[in-house]
Coordinates of C-alpha atoms in Angstrom, one line a residue:
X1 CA -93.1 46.4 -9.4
X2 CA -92.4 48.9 -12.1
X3 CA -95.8 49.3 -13.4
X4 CA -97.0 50.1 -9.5
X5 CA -94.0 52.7 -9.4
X6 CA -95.0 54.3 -12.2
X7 CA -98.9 54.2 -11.4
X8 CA -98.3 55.8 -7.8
X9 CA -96.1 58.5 -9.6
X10 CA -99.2 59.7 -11.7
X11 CA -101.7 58.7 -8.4
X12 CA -103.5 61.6 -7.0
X13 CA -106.7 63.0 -5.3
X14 CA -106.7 65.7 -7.1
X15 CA -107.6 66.8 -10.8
X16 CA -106.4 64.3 -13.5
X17 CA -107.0 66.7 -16.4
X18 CA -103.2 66.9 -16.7
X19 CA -102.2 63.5 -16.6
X20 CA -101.4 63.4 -20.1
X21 CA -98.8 66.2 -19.3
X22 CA -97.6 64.6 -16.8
X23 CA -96.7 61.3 -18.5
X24 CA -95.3 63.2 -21.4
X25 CA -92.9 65.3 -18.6
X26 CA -92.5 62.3 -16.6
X27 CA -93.6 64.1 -13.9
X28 CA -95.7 63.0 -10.8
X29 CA -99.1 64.3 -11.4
X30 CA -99.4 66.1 -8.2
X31 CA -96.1 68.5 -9.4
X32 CA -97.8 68.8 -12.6
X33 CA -101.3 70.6 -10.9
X34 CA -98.8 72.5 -8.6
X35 CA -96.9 74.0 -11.6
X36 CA -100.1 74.2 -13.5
X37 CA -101.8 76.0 -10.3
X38 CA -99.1 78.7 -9.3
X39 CA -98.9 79.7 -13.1
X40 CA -102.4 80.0 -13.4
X41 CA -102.4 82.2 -9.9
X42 CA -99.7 84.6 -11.7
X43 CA -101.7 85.2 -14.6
X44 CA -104.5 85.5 -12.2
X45 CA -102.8 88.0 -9.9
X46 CA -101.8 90.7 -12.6
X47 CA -105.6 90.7 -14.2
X48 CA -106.7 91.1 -10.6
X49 CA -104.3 94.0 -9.7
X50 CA -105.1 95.2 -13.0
X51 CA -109.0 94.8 -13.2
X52 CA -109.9 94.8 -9.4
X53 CA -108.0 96.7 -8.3
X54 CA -109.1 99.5 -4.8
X55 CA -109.6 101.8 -7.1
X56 CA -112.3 99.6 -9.3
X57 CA -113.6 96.8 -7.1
X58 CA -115.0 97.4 -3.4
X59 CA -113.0 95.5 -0.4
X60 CA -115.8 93.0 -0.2
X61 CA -115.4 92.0 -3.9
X62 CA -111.3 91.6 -3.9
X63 CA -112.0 89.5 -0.6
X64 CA -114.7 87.2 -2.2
X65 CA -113.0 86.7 -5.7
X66 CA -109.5 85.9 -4.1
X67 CA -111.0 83.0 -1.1
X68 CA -113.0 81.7 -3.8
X69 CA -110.4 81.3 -6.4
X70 CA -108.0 80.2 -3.5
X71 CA -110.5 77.5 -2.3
X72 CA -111.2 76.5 -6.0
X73 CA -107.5 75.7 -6.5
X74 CA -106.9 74.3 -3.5
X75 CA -109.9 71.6 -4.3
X76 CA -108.1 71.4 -8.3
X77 CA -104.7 70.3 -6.3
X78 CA -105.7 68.0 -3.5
X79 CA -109.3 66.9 -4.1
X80 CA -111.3 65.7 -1.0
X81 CA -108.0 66.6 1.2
X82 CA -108.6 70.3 0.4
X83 CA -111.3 69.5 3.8
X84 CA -108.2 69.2 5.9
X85 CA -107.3 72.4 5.0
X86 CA -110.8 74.2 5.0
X87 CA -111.8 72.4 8.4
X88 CA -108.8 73.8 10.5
X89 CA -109.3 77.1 9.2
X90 CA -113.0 77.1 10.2
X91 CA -112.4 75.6 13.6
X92 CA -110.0 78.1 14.1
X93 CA -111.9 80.7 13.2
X94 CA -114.9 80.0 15.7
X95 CA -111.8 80.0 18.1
X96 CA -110.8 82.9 17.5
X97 CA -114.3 85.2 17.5
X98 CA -115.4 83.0 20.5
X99 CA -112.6 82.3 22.8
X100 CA -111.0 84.5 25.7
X101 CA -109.1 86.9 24.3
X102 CA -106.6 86.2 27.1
X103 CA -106.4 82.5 25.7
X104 CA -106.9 82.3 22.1
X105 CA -103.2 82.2 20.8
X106 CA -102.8 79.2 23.3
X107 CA -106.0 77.6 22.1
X108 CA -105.2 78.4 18.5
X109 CA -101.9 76.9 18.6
X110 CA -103.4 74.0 20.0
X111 CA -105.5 73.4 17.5
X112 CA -104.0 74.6 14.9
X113 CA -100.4 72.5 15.5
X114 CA -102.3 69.5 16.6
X115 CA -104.2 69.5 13.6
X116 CA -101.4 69.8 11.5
X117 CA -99.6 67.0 13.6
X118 CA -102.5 64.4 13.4
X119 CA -101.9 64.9 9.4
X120 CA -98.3 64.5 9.5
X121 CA -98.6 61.3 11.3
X122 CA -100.9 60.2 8.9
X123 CA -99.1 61.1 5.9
X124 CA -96.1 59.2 7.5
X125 CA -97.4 55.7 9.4
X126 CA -100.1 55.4 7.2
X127 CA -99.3 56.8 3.5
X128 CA -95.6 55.5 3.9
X129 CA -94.2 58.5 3.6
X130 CA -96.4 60.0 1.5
X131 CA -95.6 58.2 -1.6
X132 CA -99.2 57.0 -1.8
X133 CA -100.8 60.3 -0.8
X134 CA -101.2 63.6 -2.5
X135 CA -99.0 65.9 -0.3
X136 CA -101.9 68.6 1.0
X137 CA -98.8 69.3 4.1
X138 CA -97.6 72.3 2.5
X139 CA -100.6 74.5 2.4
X140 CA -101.9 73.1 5.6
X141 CA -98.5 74.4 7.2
X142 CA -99.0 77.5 5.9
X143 CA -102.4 77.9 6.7
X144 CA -101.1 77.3 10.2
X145 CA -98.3 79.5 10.7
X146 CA -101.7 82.1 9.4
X147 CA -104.4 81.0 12.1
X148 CA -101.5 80.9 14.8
X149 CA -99.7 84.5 13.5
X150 CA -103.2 86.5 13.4
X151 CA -104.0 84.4 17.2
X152 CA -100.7 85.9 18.7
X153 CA -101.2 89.5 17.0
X154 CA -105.2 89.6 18.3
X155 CA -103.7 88.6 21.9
X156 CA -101.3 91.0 22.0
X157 CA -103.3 94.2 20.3
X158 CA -106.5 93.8 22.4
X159 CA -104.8 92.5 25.9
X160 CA -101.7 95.1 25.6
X161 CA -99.6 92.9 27.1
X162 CA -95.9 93.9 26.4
X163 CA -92.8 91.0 25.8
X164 CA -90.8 93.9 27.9
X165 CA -88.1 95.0 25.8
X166 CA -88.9 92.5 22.8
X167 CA -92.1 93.9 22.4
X168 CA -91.8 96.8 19.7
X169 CA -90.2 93.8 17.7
X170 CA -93.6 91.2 17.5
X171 CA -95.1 93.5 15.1
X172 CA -95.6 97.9 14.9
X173 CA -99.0 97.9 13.8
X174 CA -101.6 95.2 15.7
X175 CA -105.0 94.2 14.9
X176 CA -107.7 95.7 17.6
X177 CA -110.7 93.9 16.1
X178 CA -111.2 90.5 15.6
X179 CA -111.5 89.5 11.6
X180 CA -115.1 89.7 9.9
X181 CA -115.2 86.1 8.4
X182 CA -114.4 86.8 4.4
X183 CA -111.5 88.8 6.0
X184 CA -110.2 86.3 7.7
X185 CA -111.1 83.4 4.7
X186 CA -109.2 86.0 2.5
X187 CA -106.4 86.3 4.9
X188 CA -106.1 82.0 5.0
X189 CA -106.9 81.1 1.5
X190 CA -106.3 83.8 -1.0
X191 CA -105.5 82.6 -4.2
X192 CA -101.9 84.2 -3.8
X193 CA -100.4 82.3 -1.1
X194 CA -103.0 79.4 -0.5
X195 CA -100.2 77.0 -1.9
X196 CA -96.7 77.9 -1.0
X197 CA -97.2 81.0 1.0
X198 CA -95.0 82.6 2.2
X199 CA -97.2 83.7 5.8
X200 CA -98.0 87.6 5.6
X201 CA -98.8 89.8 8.4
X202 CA -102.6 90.2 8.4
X203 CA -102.5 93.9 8.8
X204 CA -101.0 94.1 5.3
X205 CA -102.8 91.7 3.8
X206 CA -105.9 93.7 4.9
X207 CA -104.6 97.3 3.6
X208 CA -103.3 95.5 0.4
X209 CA -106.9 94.2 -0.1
X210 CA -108.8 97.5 0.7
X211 CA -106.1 99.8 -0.9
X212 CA -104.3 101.6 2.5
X213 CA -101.3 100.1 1.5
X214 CA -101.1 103.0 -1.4
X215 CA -101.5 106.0 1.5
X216 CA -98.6 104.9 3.8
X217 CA -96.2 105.4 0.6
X218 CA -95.2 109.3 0.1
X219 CA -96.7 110.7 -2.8
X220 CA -93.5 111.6 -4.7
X221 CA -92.2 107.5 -4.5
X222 CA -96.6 106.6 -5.5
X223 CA -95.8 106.5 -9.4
X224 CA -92.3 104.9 -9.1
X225 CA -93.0 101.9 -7.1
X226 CA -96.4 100.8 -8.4
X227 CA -95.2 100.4 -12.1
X228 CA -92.0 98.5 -11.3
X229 CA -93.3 95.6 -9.6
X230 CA -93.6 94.0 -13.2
X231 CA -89.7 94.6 -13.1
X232 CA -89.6 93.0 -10.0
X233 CA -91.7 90.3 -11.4
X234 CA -89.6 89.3 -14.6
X235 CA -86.6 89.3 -12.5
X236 CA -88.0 86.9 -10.1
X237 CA -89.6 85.1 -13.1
X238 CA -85.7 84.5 -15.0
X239 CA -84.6 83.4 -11.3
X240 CA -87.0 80.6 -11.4
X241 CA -86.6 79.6 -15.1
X242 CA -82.8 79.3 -14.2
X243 CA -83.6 77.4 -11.4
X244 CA -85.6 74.9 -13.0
X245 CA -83.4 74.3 -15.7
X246 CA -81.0 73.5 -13.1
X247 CA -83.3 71.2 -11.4
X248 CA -83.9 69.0 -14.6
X249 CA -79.8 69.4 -15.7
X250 CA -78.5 69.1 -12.6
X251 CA -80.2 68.1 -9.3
X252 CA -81.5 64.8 -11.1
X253 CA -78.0 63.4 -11.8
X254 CA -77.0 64.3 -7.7
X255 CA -79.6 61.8 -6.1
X256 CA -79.6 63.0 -2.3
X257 CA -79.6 59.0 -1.7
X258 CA -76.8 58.4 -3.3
X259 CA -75.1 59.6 0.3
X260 CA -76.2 56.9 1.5
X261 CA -75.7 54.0 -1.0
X262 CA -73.8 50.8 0.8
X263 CA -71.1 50.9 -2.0
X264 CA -70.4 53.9 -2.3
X265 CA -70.3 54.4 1.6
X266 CA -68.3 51.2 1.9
X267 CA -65.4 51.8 -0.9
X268 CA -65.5 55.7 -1.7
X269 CA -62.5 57.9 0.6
X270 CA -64.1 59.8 3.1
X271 CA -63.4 62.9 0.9
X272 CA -64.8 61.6 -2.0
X273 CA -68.1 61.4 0.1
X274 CA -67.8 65.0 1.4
X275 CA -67.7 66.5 -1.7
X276 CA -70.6 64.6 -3.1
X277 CA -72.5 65.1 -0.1
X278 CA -71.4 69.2 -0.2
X279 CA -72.5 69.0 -4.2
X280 CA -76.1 67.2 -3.7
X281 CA -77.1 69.5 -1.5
X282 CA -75.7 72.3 -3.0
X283 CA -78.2 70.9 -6.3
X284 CA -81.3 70.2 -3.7
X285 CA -81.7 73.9 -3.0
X286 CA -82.9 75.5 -6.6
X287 CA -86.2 73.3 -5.9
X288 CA -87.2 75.5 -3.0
X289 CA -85.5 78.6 -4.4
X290 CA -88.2 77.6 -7.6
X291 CA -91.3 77.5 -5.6
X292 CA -90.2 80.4 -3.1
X293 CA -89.3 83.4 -5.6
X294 CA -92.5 81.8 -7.8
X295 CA -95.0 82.2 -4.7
X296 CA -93.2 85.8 -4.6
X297 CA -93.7 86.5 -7.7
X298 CA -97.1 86.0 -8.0
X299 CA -98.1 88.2 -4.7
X300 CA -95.9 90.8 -6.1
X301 CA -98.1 90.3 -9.9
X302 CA -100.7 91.8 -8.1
X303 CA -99.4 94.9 -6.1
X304 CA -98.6 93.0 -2.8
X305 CA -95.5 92.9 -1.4
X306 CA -93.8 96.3 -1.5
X307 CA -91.5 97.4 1.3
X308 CA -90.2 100.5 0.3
X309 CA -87.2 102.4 -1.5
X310 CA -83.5 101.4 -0.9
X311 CA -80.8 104.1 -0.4
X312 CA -80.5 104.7 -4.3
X313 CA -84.0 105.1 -4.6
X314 CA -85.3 102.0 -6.3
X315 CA -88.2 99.9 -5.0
X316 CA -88.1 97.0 -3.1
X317 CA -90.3 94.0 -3.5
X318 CA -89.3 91.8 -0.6
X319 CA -92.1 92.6 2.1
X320 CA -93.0 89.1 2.0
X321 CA -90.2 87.2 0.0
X322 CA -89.3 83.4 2.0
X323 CA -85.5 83.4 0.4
X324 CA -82.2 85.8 -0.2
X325 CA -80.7 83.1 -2.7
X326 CA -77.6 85.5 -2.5
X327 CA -77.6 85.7 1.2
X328 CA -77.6 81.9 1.2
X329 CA -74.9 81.0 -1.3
X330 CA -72.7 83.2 0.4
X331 CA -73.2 83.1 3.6
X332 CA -69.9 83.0 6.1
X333 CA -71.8 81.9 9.4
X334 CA -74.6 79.3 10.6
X335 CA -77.3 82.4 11.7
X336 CA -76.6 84.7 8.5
X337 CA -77.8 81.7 6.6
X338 CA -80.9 80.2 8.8
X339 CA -81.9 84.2 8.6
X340 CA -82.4 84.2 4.5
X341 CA -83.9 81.0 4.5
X342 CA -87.5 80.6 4.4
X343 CA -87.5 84.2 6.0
X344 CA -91.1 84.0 7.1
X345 CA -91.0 81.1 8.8
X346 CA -88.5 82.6 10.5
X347 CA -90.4 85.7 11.5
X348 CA -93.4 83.3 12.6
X349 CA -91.0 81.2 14.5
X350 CA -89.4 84.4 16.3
X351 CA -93.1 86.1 17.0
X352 CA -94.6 83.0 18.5
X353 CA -91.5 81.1 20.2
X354 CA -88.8 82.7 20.6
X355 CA -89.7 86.2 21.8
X356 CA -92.0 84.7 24.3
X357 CA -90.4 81.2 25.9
X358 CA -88.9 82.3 29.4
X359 CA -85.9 80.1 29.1
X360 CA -84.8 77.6 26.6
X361 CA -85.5 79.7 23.8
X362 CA -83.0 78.4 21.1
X363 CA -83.6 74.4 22.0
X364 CA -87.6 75.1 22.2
X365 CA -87.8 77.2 18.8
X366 CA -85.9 74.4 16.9
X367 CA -87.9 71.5 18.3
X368 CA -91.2 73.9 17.2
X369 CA -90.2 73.9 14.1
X370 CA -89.2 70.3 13.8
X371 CA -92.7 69.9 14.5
X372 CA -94.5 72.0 12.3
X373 CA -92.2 70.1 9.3
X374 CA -93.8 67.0 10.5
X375 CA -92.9 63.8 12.6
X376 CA -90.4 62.6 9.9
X377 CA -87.0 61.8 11.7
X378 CA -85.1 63.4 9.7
X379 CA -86.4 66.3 10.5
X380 CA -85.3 66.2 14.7
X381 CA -82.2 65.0 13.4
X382 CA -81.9 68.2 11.7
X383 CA -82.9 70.5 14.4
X384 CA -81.8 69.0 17.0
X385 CA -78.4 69.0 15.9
X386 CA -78.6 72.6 14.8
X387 CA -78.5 73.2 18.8
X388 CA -75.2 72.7 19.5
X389 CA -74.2 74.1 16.2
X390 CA -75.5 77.4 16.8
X391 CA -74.2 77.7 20.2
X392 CA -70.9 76.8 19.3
X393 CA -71.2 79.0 16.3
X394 CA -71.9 82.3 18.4
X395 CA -69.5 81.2 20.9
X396 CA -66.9 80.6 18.1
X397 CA -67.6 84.2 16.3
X398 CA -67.5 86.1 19.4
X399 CA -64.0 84.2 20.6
X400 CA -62.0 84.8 17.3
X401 CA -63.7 87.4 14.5
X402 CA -62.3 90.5 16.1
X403 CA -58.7 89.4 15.4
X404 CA -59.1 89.1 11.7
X405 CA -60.8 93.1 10.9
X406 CA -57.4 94.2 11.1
X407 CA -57.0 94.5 7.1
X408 CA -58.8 93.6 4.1
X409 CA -56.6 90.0 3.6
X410 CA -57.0 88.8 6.9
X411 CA -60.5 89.8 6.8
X412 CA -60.8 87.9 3.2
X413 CA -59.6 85.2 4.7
X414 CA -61.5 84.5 7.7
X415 CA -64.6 85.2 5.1
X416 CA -63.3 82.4 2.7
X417 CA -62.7 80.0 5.9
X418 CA -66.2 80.5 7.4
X419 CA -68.1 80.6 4.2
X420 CA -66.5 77.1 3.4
X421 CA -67.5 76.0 7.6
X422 CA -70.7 77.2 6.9
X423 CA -71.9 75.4 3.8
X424 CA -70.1 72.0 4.9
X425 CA -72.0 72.4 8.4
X426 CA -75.5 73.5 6.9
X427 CA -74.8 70.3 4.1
X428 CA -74.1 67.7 7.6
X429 CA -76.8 69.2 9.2
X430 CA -79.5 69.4 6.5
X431 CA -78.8 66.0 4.9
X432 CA -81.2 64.2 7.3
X433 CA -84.1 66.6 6.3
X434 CA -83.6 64.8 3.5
X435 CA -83.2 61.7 3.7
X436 CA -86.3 61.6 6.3
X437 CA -86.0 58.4 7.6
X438 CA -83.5 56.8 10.6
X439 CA -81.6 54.1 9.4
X440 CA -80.3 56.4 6.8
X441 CA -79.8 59.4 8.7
X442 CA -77.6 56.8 10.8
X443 CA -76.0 55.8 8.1
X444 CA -74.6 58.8 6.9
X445 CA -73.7 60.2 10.3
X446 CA -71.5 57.0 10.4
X447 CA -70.4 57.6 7.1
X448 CA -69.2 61.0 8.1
X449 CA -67.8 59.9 11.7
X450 CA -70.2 62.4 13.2
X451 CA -67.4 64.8 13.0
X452 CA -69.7 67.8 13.4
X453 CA -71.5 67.0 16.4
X454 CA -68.4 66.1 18.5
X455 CA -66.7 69.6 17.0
X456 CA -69.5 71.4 17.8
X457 CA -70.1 69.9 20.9
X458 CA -66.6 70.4 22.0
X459 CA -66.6 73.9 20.9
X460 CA -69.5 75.0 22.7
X461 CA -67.9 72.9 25.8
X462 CA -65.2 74.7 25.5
X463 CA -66.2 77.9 25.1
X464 CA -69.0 78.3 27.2
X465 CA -67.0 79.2 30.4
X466 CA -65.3 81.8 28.4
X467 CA -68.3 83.6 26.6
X468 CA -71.3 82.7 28.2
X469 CA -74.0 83.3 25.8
X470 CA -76.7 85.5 27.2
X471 CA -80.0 86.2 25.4
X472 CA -79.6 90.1 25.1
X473 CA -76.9 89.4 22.7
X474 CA -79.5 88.0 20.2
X475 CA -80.3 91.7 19.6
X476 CA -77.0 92.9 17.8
X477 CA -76.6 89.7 16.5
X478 CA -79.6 89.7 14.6
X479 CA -79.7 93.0 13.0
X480 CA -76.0 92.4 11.7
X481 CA -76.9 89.2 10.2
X482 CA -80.1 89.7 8.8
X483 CA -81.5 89.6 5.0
X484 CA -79.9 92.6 3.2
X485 CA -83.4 93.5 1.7
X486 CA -83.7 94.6 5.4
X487 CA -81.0 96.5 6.1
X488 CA -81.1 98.2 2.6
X489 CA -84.5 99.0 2.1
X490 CA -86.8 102.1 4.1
X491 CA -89.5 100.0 5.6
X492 CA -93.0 100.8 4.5
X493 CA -95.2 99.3 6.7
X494 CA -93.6 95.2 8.0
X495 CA -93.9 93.4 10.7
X496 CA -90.3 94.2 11.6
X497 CA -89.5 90.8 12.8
X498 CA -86.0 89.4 12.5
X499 CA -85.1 85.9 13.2
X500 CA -82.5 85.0 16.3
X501 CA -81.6 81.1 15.2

């Protein structure tokens, strides 16, 4: 049983040139081409911002080199499953030139979700979840948030049609034509995001590509902000080397399984498995922080990403970044920390969801992106308890904050109070993400006398007739909660879009 445990760990469809290094690292091959993959890309990126670069290469060659060096990595990591990937993006793409421009974001979605559905179901009833499959998910996710976010923006820009007042916040600047097909290849697979993302705005990936990005910045801020993304990089860089340390220190020796072990839920105090809980998943995070600022870093290698200067003057690099690590960790409410975590997904989510659903907005964005995680249990465990959370959470905020700005200790307080509700609610709530599968996620609900969902149930019972929550109040909500890369940088050219979960 051993020896089949440890061939499935080194099992993949993709290349085996590294299975040496992987054995040595005791590291499942597939991580091992990931790593290997997203290092390569980085080195890739600076020689390409560097070498091919507007000023020296035409639009048509940066397009070309960066689809083909996406494709090619995409076929090193995942093999013959890289055709899952390629297919839906071609599919989508005859969609999208050919279908009524009225309709293609519906018939996109569609496609594109169902897709990435049929896979998930795979990867779950067929590959056992997915121990005995290489794990081609991630980029096919990403590739759909892509097809579905350039649907929407091609939808809106050509038909005009206006979300009444939420419609300055989709995007400023839509696409009037539909994509020439290396555009739109370059868009889906480019080399930078192909594996981890994060989803861009294809107007920016466009003027990145052909240079425009360079004109919208004022001349006197040209020569400080094109230098100091290497800054930007080595910080991001040191952020991910911590990280990983962490992950091979610390994360390994908090198994998220452990949560759920029979003896330890049967003879361990009920506070001795809260803090354990609080600490393992507290430890899970570094391993997305890792691959997020990494996937940032490497856009940002090669000149993409800028935003704009801050109030001091310095530059920031977060156009496109997935994660405020800072935002997370201290985060004092539910929203503030769904809103700097994966950011983009949150920005796809908002554009495609939640500014558009007529009613139901908050229950039918969650149970969206339940589905685009995948059909895992765990994961509408997760979401679907985040409903009541988040109601009761604004309810909660707007019934008792303004009583404790009086002065700096009450407000201190209050902070202290709600960063410690926060990160014990997020670690309830998340903890069946994790675990994936029902009869665990049942087990540590027990474990924990599902003291969260009948708080937050009550709360939002209970409040409800005293604060009705409306949807306009999303608006203030959002921009006083957001990332503080938002709030602190001058916008060069975004999509503007802020997440209301």
């Amino acid at each position: 049983m051993g020896e089949r445990a440890e061939d499935l760990l080194f099992k993949t469809t993709g290349s085996k040139w590294l299975l040496p290094v992987g054995r040595l690292l005791g590291l499942p091959i597939d991580q091992v081409n990931f790593m290997s993959c997203q290092l390569f890309a980085l080195a890739a990126a600076f020689w390409f911002r560097l070498y091919l670069s507007p000023g020296h290469a035409s639009p048509l060659v940066r397009h070309t080199f960066a689809t083909l060096l996406g494709i090619g990595i995409l076929i090193f990591c995942f093999g013959w499953y890289s055709a899952h990937i390629l297919a839906v993006v071609v599919a989508s793409y005859f969609i999208i030139v050919k279908g009524d421009i009225n309709n293609v974001h519906r018939y996109t979605m569609v496609t594109a979700m169902g897709y990435l559905t049929a896979c998930h179901v795979s990867r779950v009833f067929i590959y056992n979840y997915g121990i005995l499959s290489t794990d081609f998910s991630g980029p096919l996710m990403i590739v759909t948030q892509k097809i579905t976010t350039l649907a929407f923006q091609l939808h809106d820009g050509e038909t005009n049609e206006c979300l009444s007042a939420r419609c300055s916040l989709i995007t400023p600047v839509l696409p009037r034509a539909r994509p020439s097909l290396i555009e739109y290849l370059s868009y889906n697979l480019n080399f930078l995001s192909v594996l981890v993302g994060p989803c861009s705005n294809y107007k920016d990936h466009i003027d990145f590509i052909e240079g425009r990005h360079i004109t919208v910045i004022k001349v006197n801020t040209t020569v400080t902000c094109l230098s100091p993304n290497d800054k930007a990089v080595c910080r991001k860089l040191v952020v991910c080397c911590c990280c990983l340390l962490f992950f091979f220190v610390v994360t390994r020796s908090l198994p998220i399984t452990f949560n759920v072990n029979p003896d330890f839920v049967s003879h361990a105090p009920f506070l001795s498995r809260l803090t354990y809980a609080f600490f393992s998943i507290q430890a899970a995070r570094p391993k997305f922080y890792f691959a997020w600022t990494l996937a940032d870093a490497v856009n940002n290698a090669a000149g993409f990403g800028f935003r704009g200067m801050d109030g001091s003057g310095k530059p920031c690099w977060d156009l496109i970044s997935n994660v405020n690590i800072i935002g997370i960790e201290t985060a004092t409410s539910f929203k503030t920390f769904i809103d700097n975590w994966n950011i983009q997904t949150g920005v796809w989510l908002k554009a495609v969801c939640y500014d558009r659903a007529p009613r139901h907005r908050l229950a039918l964005t969650f149970i969206l992106s339940a589905l685009w995680h995948g059909v895992y249990p765990g994961y509408y465990f997760t979401f679907i308890t985040a409903i009541p959370i988040t109601m009761a959470a604004r309810a909660l905020r707007r019934s008792i904050r303004h009583h404790f700005l009086g002065s700096r200790g009450l407000k201190l307080g209050y902070d202290v109070v709600t960063w410690m509700a926060t990160q014990l609610t997020i670690c309830y709530t998340v903890m069946p993400f994790l675990l994936l599968s029902v009869d665990h996620t049942i087990t540590y609900y027990r474990s924990m006398y599902f003291h969260v969902h009948i708080i937050s149930v009550l709360a939002a019972v209970a409040l409800h007739r005293k604060h009705k929550p409306t949807e306009d109040s999303k608006s203030a909500s959002s921009s006083s909660s957001s990332a503080p890369s938002s709030s602190q940088c001058q916008p060069v050219h975004s999509n503007n879009n802020k997440k209301v979960l």
